[in-house]
Structure formats: C-alpha cells, structure tokens
PDB file of C-alpha atoms in Angstrom:
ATOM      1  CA  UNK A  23      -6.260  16.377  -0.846  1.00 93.00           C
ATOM      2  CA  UNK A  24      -7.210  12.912  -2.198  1.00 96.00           C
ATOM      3  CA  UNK A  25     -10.639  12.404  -2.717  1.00 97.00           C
ATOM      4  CA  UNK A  26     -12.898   8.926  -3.845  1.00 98.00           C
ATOM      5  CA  UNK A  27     -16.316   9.600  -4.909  1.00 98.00           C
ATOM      6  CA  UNK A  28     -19.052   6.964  -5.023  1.00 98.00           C
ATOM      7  CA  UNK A  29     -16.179   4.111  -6.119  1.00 98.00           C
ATOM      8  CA  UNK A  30     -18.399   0.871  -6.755  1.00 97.00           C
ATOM      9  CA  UNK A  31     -16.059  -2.435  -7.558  1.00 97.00           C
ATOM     10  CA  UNK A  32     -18.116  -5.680  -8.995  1.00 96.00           C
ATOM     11  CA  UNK A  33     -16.760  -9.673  -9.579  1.00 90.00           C
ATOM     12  CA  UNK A  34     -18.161 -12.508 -11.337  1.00 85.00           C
ATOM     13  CA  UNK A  35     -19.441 -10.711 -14.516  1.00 80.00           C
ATOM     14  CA  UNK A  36     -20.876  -7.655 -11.759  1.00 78.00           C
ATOM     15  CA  UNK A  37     -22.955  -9.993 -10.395  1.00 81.00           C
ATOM     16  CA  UNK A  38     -21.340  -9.861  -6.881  1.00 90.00           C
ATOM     17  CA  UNK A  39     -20.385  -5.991  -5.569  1.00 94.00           C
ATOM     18  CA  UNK A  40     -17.509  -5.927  -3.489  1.00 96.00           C
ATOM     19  CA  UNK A  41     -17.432  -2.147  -2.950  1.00 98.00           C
ATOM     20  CA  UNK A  42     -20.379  -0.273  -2.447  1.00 96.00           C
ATOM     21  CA  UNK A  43     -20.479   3.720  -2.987  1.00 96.00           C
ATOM     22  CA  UNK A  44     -17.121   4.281  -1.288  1.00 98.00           C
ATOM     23  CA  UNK A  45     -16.572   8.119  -0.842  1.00 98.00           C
ATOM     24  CA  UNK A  46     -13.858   9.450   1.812  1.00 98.00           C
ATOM     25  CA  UNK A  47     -10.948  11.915   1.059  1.00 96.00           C
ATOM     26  CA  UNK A  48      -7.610  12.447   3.058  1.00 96.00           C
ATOM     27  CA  UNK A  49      -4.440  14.517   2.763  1.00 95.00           C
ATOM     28  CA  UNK A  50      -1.378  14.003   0.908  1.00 94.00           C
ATOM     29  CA  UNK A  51       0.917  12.182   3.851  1.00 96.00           C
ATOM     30  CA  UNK A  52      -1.688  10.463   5.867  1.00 98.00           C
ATOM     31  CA  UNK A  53      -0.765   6.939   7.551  1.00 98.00           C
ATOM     32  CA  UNK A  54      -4.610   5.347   6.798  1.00 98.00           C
ATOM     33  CA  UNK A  55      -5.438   2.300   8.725  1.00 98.00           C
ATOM     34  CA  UNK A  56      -8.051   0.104   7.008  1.00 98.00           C
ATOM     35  CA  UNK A  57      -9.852  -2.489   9.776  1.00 98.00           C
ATOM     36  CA  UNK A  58     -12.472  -5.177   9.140  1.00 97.00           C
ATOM     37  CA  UNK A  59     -13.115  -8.351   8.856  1.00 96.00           C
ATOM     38  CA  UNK A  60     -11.397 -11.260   6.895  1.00 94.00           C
ATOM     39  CA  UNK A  61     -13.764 -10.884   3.493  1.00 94.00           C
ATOM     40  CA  UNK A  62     -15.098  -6.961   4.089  1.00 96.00           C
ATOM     41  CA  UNK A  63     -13.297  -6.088   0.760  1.00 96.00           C
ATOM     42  CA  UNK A  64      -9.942  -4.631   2.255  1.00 97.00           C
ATOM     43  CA  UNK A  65      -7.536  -5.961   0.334  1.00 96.00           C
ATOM     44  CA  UNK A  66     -10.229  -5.166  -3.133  1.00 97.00           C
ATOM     45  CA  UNK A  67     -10.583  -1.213  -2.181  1.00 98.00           C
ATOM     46  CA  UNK A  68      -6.223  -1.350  -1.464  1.00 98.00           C
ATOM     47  CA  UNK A  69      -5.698  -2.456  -4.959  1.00 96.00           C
ATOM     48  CA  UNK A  70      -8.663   0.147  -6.718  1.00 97.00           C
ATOM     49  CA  UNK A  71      -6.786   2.721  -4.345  1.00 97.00           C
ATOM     50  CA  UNK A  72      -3.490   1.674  -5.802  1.00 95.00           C
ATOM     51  CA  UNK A  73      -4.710   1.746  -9.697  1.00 94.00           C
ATOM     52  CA  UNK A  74      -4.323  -2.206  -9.676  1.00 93.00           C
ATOM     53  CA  UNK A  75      -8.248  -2.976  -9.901  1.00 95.00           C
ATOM     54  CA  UNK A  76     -10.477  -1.070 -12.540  1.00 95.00           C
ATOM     55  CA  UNK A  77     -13.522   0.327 -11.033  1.00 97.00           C
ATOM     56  CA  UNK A  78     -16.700  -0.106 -12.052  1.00 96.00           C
ATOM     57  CA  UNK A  79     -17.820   3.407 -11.155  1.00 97.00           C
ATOM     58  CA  UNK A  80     -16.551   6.843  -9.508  1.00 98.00           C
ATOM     59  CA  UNK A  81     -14.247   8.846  -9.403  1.00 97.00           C
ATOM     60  CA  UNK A  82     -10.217   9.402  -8.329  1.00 97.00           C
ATOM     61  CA  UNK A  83      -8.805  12.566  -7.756  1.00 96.00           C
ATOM     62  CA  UNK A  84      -5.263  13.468  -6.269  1.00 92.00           C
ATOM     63  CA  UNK A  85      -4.763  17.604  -5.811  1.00 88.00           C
ATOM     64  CA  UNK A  86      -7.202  18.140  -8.148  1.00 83.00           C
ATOM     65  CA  UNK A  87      -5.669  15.514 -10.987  1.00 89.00           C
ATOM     66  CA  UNK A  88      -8.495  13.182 -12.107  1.00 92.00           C
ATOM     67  CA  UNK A  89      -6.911   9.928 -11.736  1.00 94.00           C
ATOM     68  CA  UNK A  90      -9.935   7.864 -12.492  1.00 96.00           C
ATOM     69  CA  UNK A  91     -13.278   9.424 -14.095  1.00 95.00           C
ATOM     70  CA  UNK A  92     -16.690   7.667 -14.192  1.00 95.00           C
ATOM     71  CA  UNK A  93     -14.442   4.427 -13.572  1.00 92.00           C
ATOM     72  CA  UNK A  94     -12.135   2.317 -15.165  1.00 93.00           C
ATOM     73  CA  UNK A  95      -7.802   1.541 -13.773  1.00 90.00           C
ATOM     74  CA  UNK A  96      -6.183   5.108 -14.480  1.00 85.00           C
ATOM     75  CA  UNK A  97      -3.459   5.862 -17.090  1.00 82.00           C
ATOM     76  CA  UNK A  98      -0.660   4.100 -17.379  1.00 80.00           C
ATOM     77  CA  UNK A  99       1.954   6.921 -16.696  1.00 80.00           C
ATOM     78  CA  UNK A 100       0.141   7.472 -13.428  1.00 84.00           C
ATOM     79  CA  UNK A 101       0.684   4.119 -11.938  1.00 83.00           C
ATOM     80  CA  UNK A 102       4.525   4.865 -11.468  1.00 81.00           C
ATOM     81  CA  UNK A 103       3.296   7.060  -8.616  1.00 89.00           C
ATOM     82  CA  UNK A 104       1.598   4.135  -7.089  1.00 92.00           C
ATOM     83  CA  UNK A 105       2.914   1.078  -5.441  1.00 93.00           C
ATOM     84  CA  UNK A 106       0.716  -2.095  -4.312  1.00 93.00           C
ATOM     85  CA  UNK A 107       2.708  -4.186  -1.227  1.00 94.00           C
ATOM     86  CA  UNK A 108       1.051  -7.633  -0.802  1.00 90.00           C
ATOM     87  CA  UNK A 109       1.320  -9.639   2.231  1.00 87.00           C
ATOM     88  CA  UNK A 110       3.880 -11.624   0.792  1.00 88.00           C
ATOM     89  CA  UNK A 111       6.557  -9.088  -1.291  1.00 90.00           C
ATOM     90  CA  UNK A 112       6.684 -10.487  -4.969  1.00 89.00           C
ATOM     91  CA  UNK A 113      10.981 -10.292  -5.071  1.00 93.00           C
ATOM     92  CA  UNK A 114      13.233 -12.316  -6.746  1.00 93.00           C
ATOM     93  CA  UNK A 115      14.427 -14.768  -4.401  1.00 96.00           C
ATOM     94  CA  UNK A 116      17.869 -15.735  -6.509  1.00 96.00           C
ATOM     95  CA  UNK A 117      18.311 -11.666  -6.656  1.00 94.00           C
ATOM     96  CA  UNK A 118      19.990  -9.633  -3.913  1.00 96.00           C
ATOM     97  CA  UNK A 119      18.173  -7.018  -2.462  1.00 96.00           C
ATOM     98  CA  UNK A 120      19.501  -4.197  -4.132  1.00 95.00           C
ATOM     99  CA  UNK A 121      18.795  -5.943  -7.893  1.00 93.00           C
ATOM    100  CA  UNK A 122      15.503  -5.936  -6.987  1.00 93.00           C
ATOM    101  CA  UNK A 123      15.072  -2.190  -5.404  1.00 94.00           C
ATOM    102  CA  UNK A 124      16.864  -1.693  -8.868  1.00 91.00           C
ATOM    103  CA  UNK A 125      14.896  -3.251 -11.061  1.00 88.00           C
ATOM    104  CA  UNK A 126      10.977  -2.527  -9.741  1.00 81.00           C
ATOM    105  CA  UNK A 127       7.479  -4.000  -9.375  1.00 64.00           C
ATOM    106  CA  UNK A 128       5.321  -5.392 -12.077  1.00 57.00           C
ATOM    107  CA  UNK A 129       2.556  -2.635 -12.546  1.00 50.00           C
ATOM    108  CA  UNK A 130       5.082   0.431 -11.443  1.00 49.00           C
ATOM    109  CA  UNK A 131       7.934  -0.044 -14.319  1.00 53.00           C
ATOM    110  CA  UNK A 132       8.246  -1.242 -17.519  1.00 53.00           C
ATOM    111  CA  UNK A 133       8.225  -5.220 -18.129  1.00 53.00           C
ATOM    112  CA  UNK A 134      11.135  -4.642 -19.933  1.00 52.00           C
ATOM    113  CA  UNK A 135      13.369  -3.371 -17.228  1.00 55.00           C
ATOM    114  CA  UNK A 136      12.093  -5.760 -14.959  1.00 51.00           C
ATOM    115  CA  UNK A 137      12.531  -8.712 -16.869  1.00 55.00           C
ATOM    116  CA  UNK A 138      16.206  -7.779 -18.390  1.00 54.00           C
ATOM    117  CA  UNK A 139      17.026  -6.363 -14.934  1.00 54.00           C
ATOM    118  CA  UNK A 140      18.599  -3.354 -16.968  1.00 56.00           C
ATOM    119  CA  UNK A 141      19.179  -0.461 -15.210  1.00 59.00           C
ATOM    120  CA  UNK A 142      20.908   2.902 -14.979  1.00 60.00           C
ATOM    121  CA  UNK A 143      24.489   3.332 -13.273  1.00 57.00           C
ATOM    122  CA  UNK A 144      23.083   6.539 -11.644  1.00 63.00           C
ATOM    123  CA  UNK A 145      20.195   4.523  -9.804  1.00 79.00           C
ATOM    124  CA  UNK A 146      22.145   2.446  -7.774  1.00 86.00           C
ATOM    125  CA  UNK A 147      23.515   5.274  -5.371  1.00 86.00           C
ATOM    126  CA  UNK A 148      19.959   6.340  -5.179  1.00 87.00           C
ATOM    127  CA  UNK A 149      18.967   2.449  -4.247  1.00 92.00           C
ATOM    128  CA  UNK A 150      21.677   2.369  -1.856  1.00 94.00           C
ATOM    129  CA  UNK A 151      20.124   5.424  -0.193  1.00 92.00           C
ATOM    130  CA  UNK A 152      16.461   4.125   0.551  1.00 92.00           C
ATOM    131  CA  UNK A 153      18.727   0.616   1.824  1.00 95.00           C
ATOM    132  CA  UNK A 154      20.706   2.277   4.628  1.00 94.00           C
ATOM    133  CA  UNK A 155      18.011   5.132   5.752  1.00 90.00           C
ATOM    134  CA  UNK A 156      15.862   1.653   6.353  1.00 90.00           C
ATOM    135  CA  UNK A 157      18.600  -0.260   8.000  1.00 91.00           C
ATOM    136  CA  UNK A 158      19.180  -2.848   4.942  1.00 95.00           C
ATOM    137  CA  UNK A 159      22.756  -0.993   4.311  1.00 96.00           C
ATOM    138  CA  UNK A 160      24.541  -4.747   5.278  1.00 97.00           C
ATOM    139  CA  UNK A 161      21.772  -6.543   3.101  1.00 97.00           C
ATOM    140  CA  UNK A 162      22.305  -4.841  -0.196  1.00 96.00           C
ATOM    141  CA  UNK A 163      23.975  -8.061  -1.512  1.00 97.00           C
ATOM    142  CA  UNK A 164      22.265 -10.723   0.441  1.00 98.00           C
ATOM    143  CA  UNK A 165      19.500 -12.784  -2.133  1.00 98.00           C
ATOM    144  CA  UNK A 166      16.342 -12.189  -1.250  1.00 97.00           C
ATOM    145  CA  UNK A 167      15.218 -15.223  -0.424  1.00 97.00           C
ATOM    146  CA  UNK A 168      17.559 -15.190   2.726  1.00 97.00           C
ATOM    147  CA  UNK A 169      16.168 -11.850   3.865  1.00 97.00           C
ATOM    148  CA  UNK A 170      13.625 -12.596   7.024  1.00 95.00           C
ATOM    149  CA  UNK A 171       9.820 -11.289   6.519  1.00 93.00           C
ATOM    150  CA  UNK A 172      10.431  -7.713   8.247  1.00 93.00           C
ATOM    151  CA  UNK A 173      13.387  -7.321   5.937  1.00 95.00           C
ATOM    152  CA  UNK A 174      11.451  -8.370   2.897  1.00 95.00           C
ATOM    153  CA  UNK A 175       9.017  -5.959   3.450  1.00 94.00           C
ATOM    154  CA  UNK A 176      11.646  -2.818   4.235  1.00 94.00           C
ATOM    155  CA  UNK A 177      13.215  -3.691   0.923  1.00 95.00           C
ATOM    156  CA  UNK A 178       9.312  -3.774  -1.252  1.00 94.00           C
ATOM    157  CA  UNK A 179       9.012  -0.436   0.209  1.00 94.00           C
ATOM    158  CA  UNK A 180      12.684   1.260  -0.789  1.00 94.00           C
ATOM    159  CA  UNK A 181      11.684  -0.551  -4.206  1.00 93.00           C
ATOM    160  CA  UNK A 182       8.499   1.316  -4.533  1.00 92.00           C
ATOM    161  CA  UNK A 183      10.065   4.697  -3.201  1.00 91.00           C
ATOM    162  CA  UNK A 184      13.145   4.460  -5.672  1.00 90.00           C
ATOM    163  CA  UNK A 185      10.797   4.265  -8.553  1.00 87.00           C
ATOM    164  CA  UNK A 186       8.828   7.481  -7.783  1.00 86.00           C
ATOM    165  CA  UNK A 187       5.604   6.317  -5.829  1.00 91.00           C
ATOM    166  CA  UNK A 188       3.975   9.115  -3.907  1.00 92.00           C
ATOM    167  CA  UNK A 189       1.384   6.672  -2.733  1.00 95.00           C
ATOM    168  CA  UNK A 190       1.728   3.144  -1.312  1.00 96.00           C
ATOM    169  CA  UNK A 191      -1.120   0.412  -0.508  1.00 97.00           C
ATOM    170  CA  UNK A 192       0.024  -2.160   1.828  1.00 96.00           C
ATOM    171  CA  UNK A 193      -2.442  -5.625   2.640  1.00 96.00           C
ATOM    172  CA  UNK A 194      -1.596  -6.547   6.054  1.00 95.00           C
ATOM    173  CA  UNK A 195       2.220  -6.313   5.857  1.00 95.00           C
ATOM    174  CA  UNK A 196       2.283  -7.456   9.295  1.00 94.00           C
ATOM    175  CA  UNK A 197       1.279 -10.915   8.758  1.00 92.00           C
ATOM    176  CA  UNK A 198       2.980 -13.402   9.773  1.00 90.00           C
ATOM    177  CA  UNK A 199       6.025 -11.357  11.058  1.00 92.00           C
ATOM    178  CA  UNK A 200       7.019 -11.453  14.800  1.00 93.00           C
ATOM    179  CA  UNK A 201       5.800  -8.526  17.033  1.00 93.00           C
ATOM    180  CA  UNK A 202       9.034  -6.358  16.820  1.00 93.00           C
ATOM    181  CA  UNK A 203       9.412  -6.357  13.168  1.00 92.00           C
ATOM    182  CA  UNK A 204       6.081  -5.740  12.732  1.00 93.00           C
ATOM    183  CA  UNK A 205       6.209  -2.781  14.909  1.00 94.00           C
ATOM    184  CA  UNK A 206       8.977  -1.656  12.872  1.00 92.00           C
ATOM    185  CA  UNK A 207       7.035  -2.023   9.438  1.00 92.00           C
ATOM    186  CA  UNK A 208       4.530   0.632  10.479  1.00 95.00           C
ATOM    187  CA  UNK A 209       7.071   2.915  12.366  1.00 95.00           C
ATOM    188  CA  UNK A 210       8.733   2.724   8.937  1.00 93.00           C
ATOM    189  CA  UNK A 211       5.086   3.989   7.004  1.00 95.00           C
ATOM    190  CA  UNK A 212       4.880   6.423   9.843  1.00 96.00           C
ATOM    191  CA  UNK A 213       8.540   8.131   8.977  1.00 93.00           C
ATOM    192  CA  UNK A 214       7.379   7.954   5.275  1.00 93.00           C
ATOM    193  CA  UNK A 215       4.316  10.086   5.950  1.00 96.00           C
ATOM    194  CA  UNK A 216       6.206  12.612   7.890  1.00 94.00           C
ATOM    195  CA  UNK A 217       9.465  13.361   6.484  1.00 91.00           C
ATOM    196  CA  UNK A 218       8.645  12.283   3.127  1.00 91.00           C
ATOM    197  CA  UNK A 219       5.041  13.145   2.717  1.00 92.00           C
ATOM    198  CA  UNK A 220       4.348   9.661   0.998  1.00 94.00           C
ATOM    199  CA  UNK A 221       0.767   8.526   1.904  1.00 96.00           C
ATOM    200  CA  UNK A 222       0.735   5.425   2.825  1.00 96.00           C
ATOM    201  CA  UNK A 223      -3.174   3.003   3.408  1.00 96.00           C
ATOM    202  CA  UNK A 224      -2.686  -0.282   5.047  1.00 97.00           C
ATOM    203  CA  UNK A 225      -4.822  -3.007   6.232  1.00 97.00           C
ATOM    204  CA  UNK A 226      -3.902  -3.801   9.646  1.00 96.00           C
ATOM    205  CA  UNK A 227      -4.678  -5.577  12.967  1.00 96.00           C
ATOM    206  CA  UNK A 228      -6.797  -3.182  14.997  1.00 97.00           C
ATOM    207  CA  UNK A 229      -4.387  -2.451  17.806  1.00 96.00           C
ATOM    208  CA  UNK A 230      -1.347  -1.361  15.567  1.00 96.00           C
ATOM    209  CA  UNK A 231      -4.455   1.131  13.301  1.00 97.00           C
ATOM    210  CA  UNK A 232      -5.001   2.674  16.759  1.00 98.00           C
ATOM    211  CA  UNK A 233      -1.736   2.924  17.911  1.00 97.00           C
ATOM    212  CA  UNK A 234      -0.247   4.466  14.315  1.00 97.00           C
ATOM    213  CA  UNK A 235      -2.518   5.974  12.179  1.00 98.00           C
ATOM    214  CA  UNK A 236      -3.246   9.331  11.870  1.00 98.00           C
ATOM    215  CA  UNK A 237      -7.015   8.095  10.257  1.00 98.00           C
ATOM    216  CA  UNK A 238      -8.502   5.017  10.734  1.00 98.00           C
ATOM    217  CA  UNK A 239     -11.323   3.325   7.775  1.00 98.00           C
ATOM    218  CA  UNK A 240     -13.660   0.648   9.262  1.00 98.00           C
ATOM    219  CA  UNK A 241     -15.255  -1.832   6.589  1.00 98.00           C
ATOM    220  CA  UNK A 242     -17.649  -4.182   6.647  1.00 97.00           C
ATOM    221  CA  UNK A 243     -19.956  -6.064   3.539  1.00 97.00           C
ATOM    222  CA  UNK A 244     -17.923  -3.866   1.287  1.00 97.00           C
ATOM    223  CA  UNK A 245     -19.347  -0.759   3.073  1.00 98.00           C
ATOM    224  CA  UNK A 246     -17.018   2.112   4.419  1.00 98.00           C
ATOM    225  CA  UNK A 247     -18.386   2.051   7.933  1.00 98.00           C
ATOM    226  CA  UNK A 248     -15.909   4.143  10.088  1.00 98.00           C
ATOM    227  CA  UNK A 249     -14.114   7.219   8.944  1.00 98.00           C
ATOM    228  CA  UNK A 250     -12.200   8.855  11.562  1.00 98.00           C
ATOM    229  CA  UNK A 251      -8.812  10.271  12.661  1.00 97.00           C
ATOM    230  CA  UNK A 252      -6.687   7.556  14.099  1.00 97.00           C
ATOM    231  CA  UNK A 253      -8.326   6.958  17.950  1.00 97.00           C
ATOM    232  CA  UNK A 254      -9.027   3.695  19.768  1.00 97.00           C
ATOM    233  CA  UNK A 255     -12.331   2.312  18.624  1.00 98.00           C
ATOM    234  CA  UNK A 256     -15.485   2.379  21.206  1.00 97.00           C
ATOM    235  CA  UNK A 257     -17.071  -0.971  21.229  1.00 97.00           C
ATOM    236  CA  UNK A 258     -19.825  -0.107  19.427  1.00 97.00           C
ATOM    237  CA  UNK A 259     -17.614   0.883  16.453  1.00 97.00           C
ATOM    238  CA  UNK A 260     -15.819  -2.586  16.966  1.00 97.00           C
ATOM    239  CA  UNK A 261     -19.165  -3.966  16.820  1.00 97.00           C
ATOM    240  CA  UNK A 262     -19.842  -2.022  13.684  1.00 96.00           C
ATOM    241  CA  UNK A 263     -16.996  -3.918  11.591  1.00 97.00           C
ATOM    242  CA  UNK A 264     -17.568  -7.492  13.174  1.00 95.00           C
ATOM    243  CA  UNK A 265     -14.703  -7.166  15.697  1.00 94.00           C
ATOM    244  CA  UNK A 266     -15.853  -7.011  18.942  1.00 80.00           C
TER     245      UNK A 266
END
C-alpha cells in the first residue's frame, strides 16, 4: 500500500500553498486518474508524488518504506524507482529512440550516463524488449525527433521502465495527441498496472479517468476533493472540481 499523509506543498517563499493537507493511499498497481481544473495543483502533487518537488510537510510511505518523513524530496537512491512523464517527453531529438531508452531521464540516472550516453552492452537487449512489447520494434533507430507524439510518449515510458521505476507520474500525456493514440497511451498504463504491477497516476481529461482508471482523485484550490474507485462522476462531483 502507498500511503500520503497530510502532504502540504508551498511557492513564492511559502507564501502561496499549492497543496493543502493531501492524505489518500492506494495499492501497488493502481491506474490513478487525477481530474481538475487547469491551475488545481495537478501537475504540483504529480511531481511531489514522483520525488521531483520537496514537500513542505508530511509524509511518503511505499509498503511500509518511509520515502519522505516530516517533508523534504526523498533520497536519492529512491528516485530510480520513480519516473516523472511531462506533457511534452524531454528526448533527444538528434538521438534514435533506443539511445535514449538507453541512456535515461534526468532525475532517474546518473548525469553522467546521460550526458556521455555510456551504457552497458547487456542493456540494449533489455531496451529492445520494452520497444517491441510497445510496438516501437521498427522505431528503435528512427531519431526522435521524427517519432509522432503517441510514439514519443511509448518510448518516455520503456525509458522509465528499463531503468527500474516501479512508479510513474504522467501530466496529461494525452495532450495534444489525436484520439487513437491517445487511447493507446492509457491502454498502455493500463497493461503496465496489470501485468507488470507498475503504478502508474496521471492527469487526464475526465472521460478517459472514467473510462480507465481503476481510482479516480478530484482536485480543486489545491484540495483533494474526490477519492474514489474509477466510476463516472455524478454532476455534483463534476461540480465539485469546476467541471461541470
């Protein structure tokens, strides 16, 4: 079980609180749709959740492993397990898609690796692997930058599952991406959580949260307003999270 207790996430020199007394807890392999308006503090409790953002206060615990104690960003070591997915995937355009599954995401290996682009001659089967069981077999050795936005995002998460991460925060990897690739973005998450057991939190439009996730977070002012497993939202609850 993964549990946050009371997490509380300031800017400006805490003057302005973006997150206020979060607590919720989930299981290990969960697909968790996070709704809300633009500005509710989605994307800010995504990157606390992925150990990108200190917190100010609470605490993080994963099976009983305190991640995160009174506040503060979590150990080092510990951020290999986590992966953070923007809307836009931060790869090397002039790279192929299999040198950058290779050589990792700033925060989840070492700047050294990702800067030399050294890696071992045993990872690249494993690479290779993740590519074909998400269809990007026949893009290994295309650059990046000529990989389409659905493709993009397929190879950001093989990258983050080839360097260990149990746990992957996605903001709103659907954006911008046509309707049948962004379907295929969250069936991919939803394979992840059940053959793999990765747990996988996602901002998302509402109709793909209801359709996919197997628990659904509603926030609004920086306020977790809706906690429940993954159903259509009444229109009160809509009303709730400023999207009725």
């Amino acid at each position: 079980m993964i549990k946050v207790s009371h997490l509380k996430k300031s800017v400006d020199g805490n003057k302005k609180q973006v997150l206020c007394d979060i607590s919720t807890e989930f299981a290990q392999g969960e697909l968790v749709g996070i709704v809300g308006a633009s500005g509710s503090g989605k994307s800010t409790l995504l990157r606390c959740l992925a150990l990108r953002d200190s917190w100010n206060s609470g605490d993080y615990t994963w099976n009983e492993d305190k991640l995160i104690e009174g506040g503060g960003k979590g150990s080092h070591k510990m951020r290999s397990r986590f992966a953070y997915l923007e809307q836009n995937p931060s790869l090397y355009p002039e790279r192929t898609a299999l040198k950058n599954v290779l050589i990792g995401q700033v925060g989840q290996v070492s700047a050294i690796r990702r800067f030399t682009g050294m890696v071992r001659s045993d990872d690249y089967m494993g690479a290779m692997d993740e590519l074909e069981k998400f269809g990007l077999l026949d893009k290994a050795h295309v650059k990046a930058g000529k990989l389409s936005g659905g493709e993009k995002q397929r190879v950001a998460i093989c990258r983050a599952l080839v360097h260990g991460a149990k746990f992957i925060a996605a903001d709103e990897p659907t954006i911008g991406l046509d309707p049948k690739s962004a379907e295929r973005v969250i069936e991919t998450f939803s394979q992840l959580c059940k053959t793999q057991g990765t747990t996988v939190v996602t901002a998302l439009p509402l109709e793909l949260a209801e359709k996919y996730c197997t628990r659904i977070w509603g926030v609004q002012s920086g306020e977790l307003k809706i906690d429940i497993v993954g159903r259509r939202l009444t229109a009160g609850e809509k009303r709730l999270i400023d999207l009725a």
